[in-house]
Short mmCIF file of C-alpha atoms and ligand atoms in Angstrom, two decimals:
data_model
loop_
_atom_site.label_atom_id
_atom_site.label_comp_id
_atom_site.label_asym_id
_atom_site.label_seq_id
_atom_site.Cartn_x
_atom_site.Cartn_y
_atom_site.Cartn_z
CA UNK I 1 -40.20 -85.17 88.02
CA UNK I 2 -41.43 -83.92 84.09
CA UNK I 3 -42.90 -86.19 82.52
CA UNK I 4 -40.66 -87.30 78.68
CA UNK I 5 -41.86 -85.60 76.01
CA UNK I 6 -43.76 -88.41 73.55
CA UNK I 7 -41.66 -88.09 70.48
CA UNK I 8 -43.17 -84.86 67.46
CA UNK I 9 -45.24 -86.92 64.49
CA UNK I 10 -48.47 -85.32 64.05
CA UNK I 11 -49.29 -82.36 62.45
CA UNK I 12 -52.93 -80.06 61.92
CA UNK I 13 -54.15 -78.40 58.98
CA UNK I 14 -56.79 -76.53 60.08
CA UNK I 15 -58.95 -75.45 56.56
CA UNK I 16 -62.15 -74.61 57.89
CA UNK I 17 -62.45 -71.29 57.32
CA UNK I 18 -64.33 -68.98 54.85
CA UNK I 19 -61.93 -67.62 52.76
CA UNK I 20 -63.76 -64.50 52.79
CA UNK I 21 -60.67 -62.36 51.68
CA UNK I 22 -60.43 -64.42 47.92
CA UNK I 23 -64.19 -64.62 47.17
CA UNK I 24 -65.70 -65.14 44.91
CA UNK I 25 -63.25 -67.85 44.00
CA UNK I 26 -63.51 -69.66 47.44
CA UNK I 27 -67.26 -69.39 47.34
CA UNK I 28 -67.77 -73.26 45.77
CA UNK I 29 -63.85 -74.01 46.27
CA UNK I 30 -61.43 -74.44 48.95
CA UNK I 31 -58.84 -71.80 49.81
CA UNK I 32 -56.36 -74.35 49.92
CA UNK I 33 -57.08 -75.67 46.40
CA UNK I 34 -55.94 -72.65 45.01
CA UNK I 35 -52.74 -73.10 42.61
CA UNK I 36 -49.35 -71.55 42.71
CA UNK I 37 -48.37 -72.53 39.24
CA UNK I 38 -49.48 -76.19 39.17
CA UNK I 39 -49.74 -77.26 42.59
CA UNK I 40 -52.74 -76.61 45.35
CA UNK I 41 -51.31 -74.59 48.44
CA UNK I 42 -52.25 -77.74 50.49
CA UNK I 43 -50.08 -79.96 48.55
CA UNK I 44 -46.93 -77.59 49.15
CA UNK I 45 -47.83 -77.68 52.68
CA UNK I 46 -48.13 -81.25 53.35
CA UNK I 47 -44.75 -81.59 51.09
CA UNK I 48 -43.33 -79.09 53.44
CA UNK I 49 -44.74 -81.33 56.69
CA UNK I 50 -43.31 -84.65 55.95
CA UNK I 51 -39.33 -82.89 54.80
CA UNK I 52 -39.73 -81.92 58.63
CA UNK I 53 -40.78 -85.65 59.36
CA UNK I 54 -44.16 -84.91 60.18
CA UNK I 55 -46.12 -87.79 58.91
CA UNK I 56 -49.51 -88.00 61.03
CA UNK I 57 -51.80 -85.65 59.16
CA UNK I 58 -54.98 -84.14 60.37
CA UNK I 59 -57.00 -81.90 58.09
CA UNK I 60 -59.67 -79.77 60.07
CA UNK I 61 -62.40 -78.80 57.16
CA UNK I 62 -65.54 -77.92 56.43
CA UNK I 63 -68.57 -77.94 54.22
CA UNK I 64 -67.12 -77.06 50.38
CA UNK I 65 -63.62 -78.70 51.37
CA UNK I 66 -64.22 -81.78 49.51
CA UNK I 67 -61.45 -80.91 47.04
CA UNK I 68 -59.18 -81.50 49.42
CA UNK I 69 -59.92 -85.11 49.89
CA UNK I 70 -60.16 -85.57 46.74
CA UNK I 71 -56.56 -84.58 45.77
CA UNK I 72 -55.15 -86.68 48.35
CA UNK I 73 -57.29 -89.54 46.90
CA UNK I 74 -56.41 -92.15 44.37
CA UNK I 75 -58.34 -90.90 41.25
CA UNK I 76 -58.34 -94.00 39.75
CA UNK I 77 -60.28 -92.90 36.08
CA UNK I 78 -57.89 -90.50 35.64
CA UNK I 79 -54.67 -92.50 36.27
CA UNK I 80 -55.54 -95.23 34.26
CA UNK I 81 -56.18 -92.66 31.18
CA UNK I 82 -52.67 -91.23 31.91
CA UNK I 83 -51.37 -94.55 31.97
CA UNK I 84 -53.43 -95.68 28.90
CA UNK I 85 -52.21 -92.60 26.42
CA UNK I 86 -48.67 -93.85 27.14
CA UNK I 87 -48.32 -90.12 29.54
CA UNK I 88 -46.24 -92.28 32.00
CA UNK I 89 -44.33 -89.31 33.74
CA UNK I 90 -48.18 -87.64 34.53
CA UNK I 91 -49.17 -90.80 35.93
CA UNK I 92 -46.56 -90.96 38.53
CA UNK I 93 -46.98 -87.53 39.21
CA UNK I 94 -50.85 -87.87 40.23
CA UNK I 95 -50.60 -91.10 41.12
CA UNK I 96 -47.30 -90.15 44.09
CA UNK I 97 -49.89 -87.87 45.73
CA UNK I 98 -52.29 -90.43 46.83
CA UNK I 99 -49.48 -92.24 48.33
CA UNK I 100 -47.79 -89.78 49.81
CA UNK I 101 -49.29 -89.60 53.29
CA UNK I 102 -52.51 -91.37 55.20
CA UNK I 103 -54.68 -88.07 56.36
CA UNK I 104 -57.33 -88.50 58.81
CA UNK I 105 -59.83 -85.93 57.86
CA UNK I 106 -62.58 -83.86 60.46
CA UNK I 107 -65.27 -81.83 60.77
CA UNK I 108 -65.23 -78.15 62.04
CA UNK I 109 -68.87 -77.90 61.58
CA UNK I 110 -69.36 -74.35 62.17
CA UNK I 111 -66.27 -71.93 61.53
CA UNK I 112 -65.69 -70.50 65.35
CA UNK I 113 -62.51 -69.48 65.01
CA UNK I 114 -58.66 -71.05 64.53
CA UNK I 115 -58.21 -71.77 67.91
CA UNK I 116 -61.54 -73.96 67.82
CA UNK I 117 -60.25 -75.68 64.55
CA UNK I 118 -57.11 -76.88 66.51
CA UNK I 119 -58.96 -77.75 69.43
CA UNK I 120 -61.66 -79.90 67.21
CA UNK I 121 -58.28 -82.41 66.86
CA UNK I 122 -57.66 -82.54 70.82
CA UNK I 123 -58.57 -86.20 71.07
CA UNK I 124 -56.58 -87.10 67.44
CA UNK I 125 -53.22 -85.43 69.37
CA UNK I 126 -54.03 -87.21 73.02
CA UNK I 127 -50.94 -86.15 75.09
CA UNK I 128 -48.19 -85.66 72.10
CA UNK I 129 -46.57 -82.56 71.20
CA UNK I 130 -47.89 -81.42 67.96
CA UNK I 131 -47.66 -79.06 65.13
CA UNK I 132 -50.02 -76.50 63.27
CA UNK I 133 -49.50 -75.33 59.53
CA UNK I 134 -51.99 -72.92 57.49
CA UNK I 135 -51.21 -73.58 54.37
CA UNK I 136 -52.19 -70.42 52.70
CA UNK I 137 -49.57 -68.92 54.23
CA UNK I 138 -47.07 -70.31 51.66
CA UNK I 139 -43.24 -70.18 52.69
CA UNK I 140 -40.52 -71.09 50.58
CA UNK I 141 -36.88 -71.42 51.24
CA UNK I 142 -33.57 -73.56 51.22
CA UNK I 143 -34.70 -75.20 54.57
CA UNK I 144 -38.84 -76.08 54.80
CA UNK I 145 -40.26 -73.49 57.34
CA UNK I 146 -41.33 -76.60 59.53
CA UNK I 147 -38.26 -78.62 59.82
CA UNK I 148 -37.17 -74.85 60.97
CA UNK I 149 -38.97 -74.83 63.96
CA UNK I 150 -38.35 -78.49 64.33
CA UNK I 151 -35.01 -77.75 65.17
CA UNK I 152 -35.67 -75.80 67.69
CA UNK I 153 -38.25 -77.88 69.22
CA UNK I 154 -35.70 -80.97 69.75
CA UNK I 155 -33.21 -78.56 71.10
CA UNK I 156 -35.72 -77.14 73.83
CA UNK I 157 -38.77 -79.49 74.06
CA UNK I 158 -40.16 -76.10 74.27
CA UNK I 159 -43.24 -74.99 71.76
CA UNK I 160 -42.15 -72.66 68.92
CA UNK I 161 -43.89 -70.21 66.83
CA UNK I 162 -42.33 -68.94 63.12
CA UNK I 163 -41.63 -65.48 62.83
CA UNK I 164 -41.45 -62.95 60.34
CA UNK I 165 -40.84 -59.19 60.47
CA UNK I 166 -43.45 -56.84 58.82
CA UNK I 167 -43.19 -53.24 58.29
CA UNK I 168 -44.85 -51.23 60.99
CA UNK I 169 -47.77 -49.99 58.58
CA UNK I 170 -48.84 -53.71 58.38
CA UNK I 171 -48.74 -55.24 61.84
CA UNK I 172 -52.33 -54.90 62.53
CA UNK I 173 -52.17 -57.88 60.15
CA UNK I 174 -50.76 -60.38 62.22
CA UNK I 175 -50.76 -61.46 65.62
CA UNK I 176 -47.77 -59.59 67.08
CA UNK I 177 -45.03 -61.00 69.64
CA UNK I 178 -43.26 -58.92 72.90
CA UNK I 179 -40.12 -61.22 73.61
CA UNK I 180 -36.51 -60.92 74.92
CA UNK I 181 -33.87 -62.26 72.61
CA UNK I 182 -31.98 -65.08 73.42
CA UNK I 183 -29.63 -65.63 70.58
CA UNK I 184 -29.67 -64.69 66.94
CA UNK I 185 -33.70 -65.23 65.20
CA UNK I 186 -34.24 -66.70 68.51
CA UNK I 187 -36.72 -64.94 71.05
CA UNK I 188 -38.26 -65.78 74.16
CA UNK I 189 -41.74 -64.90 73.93
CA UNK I 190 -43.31 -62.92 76.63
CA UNK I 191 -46.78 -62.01 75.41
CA UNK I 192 -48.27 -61.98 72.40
CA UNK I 193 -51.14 -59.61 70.58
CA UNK I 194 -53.81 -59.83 67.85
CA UNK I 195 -54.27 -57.19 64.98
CA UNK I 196 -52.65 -54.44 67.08
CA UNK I 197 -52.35 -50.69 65.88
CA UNK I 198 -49.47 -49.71 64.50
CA UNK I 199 -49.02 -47.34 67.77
CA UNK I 200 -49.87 -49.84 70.40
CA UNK I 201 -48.07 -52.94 68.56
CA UNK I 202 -45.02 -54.61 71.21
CA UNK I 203 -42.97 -54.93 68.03
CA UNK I 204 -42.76 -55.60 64.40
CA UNK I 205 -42.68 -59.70 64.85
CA UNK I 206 -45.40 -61.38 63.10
CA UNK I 207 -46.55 -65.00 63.69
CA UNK I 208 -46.64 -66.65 60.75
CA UNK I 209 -48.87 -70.12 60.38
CA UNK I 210 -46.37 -72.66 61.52
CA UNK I 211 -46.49 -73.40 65.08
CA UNK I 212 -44.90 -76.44 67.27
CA UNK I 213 -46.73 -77.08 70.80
CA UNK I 214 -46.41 -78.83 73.52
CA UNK I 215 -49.62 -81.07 74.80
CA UNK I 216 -50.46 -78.18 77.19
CA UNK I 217 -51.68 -75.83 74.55
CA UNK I 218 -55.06 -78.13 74.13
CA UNK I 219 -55.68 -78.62 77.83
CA UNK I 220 -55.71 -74.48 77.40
CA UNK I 221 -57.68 -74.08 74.63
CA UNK I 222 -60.16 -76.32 76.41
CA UNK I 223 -60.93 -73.45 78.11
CA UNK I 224 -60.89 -70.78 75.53
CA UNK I 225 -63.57 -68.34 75.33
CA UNK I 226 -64.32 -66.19 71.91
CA UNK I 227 -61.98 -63.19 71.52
CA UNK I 228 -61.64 -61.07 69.23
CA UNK I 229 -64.54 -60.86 66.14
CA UNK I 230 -66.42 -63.06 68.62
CA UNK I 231 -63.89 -66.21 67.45
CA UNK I 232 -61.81 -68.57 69.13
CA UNK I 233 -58.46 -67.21 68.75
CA UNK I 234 -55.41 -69.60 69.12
CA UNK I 235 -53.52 -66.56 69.68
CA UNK I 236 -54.90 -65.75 73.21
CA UNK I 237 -54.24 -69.39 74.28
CA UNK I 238 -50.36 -69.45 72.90
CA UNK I 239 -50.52 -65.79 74.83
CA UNK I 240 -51.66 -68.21 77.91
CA UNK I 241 -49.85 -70.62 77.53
CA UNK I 242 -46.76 -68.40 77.45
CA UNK I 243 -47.07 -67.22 80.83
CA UNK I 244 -46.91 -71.16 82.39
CA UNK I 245 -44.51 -72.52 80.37
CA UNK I 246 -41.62 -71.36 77.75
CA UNK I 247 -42.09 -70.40 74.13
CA UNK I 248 -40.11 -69.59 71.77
CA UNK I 249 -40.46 -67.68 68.12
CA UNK I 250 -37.83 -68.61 65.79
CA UNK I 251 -37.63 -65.82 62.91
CA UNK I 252 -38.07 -68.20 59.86
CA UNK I 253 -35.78 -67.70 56.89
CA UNK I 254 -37.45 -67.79 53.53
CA UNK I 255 -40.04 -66.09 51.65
CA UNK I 256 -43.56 -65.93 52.70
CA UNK I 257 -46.58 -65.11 50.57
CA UNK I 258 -49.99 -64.88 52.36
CA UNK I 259 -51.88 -66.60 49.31
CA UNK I 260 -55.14 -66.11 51.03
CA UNK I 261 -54.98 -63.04 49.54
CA UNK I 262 -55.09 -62.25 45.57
CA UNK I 263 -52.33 -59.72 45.98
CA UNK I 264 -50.40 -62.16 48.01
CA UNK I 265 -51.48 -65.20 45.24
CA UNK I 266 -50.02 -63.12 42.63
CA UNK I 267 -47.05 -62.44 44.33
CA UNK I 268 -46.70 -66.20 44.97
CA UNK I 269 -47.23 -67.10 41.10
CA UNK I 270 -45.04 -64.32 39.96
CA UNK I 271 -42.48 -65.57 41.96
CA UNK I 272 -42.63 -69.19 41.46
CA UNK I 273 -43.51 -68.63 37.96
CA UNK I 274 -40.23 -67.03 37.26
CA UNK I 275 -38.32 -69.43 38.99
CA UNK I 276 -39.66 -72.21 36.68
CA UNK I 277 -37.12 -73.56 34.25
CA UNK I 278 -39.82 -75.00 32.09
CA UNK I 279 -41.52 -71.75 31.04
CA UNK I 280 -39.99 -69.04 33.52
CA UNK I 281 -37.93 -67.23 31.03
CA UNK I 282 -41.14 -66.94 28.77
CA UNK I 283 -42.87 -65.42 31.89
CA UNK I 284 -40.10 -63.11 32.37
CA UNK I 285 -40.33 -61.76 28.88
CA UNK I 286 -43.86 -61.25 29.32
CA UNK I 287 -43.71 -59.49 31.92
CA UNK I 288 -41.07 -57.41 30.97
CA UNK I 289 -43.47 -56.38 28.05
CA UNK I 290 -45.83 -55.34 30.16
CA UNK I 291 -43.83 -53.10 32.66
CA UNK I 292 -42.39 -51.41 29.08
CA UNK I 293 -45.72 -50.01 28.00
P1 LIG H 301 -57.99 -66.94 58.28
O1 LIG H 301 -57.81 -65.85 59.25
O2 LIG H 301 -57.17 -66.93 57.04
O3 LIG H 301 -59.55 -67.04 57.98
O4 LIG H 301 -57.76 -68.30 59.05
P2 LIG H 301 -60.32 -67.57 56.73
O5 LIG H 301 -61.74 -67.64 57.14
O6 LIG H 301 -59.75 -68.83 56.16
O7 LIG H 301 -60.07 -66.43 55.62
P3 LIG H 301 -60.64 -64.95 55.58
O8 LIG H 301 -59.94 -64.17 56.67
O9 LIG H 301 -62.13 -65.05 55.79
O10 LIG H 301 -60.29 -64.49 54.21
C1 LIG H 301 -56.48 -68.83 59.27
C2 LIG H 301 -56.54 -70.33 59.12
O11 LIG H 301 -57.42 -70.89 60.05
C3 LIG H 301 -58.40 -71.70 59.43
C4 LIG H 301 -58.46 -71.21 57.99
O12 LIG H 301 -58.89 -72.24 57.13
C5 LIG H 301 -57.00 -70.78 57.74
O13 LIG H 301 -56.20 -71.89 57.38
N1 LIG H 301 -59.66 -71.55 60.16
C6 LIG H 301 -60.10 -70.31 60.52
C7 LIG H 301 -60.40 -72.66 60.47
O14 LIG H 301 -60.02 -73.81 60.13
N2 LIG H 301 -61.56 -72.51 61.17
C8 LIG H 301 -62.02 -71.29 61.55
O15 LIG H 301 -63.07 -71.23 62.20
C9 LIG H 301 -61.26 -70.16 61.22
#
């Protein structure tokens, strides 16, 4: 008889990596410091985490991540200035950020790949099903891209990867998915490749970084060896992992911005910026001004 699934709470952040597409701003800084208007990509993240009721936080960083602790720390100096000058509604702004989660944080100490990152927080997960969000891959829609997947996971105790289409020209982006459909933005996923050619590429289904798994997916990447660019690649494990047990990729409704990026970072900002009812329609007019010349 299966054993009962041990009930979803815990989520990774992996935020190890290099950040080698944005330098030189993530030479001294983290990627995941990096604003969209006013607010660090991690911050949106984590928000995004505990609407999905995700509430055990793991952060997998490195050296130069320090940031990140920081913001999720009580900065005591600076609250009681806010407090001081009378700028009550800054105060509780800051000061709601250091309680809005407990985050136990860990080493990657040398960055070997994603699938290593996850697997660094094997004995933080023990045998509980768990999820994974990269949080500079920024999504943003009606329902949070997490409590998305979450939906499916309670239905099917099954893992689940998000999904996004991508036009052809871009899939050697993204790891790519070969599935059979089984209802509407849900697929059963059959195998799964990384940075294809446009030629070669099983379809135009992208993951995107928010995955659910089951406990099996560490006892796999246990095993793991170094793929492709000589790193530890989560995607050949999922791939692995597909063949024993079922997966499923639910095609995530929303926008997604790959802020990693500064293309993607602008579009982000842009975006958000405009949707701001503080000082969008001054962005807009801006803007405007620009595209007339
Ligand atoms: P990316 O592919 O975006 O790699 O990793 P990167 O190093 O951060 O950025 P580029 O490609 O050099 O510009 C996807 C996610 O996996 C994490 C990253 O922090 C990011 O959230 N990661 C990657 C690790 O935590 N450790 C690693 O060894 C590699």
């Amino acid at each position: 008889m299966g054993r009962v699934m041990k009930r979803l709470r815990k989520i990774i952040f992996p935020a190890a990596g290099h950040g080698t597409r944005f330098l030189p701003a993530t030479k001294a800084s983290p990627k995941e410091m990096l604003t969209i208007v006013n607010k660090p990509l991690i911050q949106y993240a984590v928000e995004e985490a505990l609407e999905a009721g995700l509430n055990q936080v793991i952060m997998v960083t490195g050296r130069g991540k320090r940031a990140i602790e920081d913001h999720f720390d009580v900065s005591f100096e600076l609250e009681t200035v806010l407090r001081n000058n009378g700028k009550q509604d800054k105060f509780e702004e800051v000061s709601q950020i250091s309680r809005m989660v407990e985050i136990v944080y860990l080493r990657q100490k040398m960055a070997l790949g994603l699938g290593h990152a996850v697997r660094c927080a094997e004995h933080w997960v023990e045998d509980e099903p768990f999820a994974v969000s990269l949080a500079d891959e920024l999504i943003i829609g009606d329902v949070p891209a997490m409590a998305q997947l979450r939906e499916v996971f309670e239905r099917t105790h099954c893992s689940v990867l998000g999904l996004m289409e991508v036009p052809r020209e871009h899939v050697s982006r993204y790891g790519i998915v070969a599935y059979e459909r089984e209802a509407d933005g849900l697929f059963r996923l059959v195998d799964m490749v990384e940075k294809p050619s446009p030629e070669s590429a099983p379809s135009c289904y992208a993951i995107v970084g928010r995955y659910i798994f089951t406990p099996r997916l560490m006892k796999i990447l246990r095993h793991a060896v170094p793929g492709t660019n000589n790193e530890i690649q989560l995607t050949d494990s999922i791939a692995r992992l597909a063949k024993e047990e079922t997966v499923y990729g639910v095609v995530l409704q929303g926008q997604r911005f790959d802020a990693g990026t500064p293309l993607g970072f602008l579009l982000a900002n842009a975006t958000l910026g405009l949707a701001n009812p503080q000082f969008g329609p001054e962005f807009r007019k801006h803007l405007l001004g620009l595209l007339d010349r």
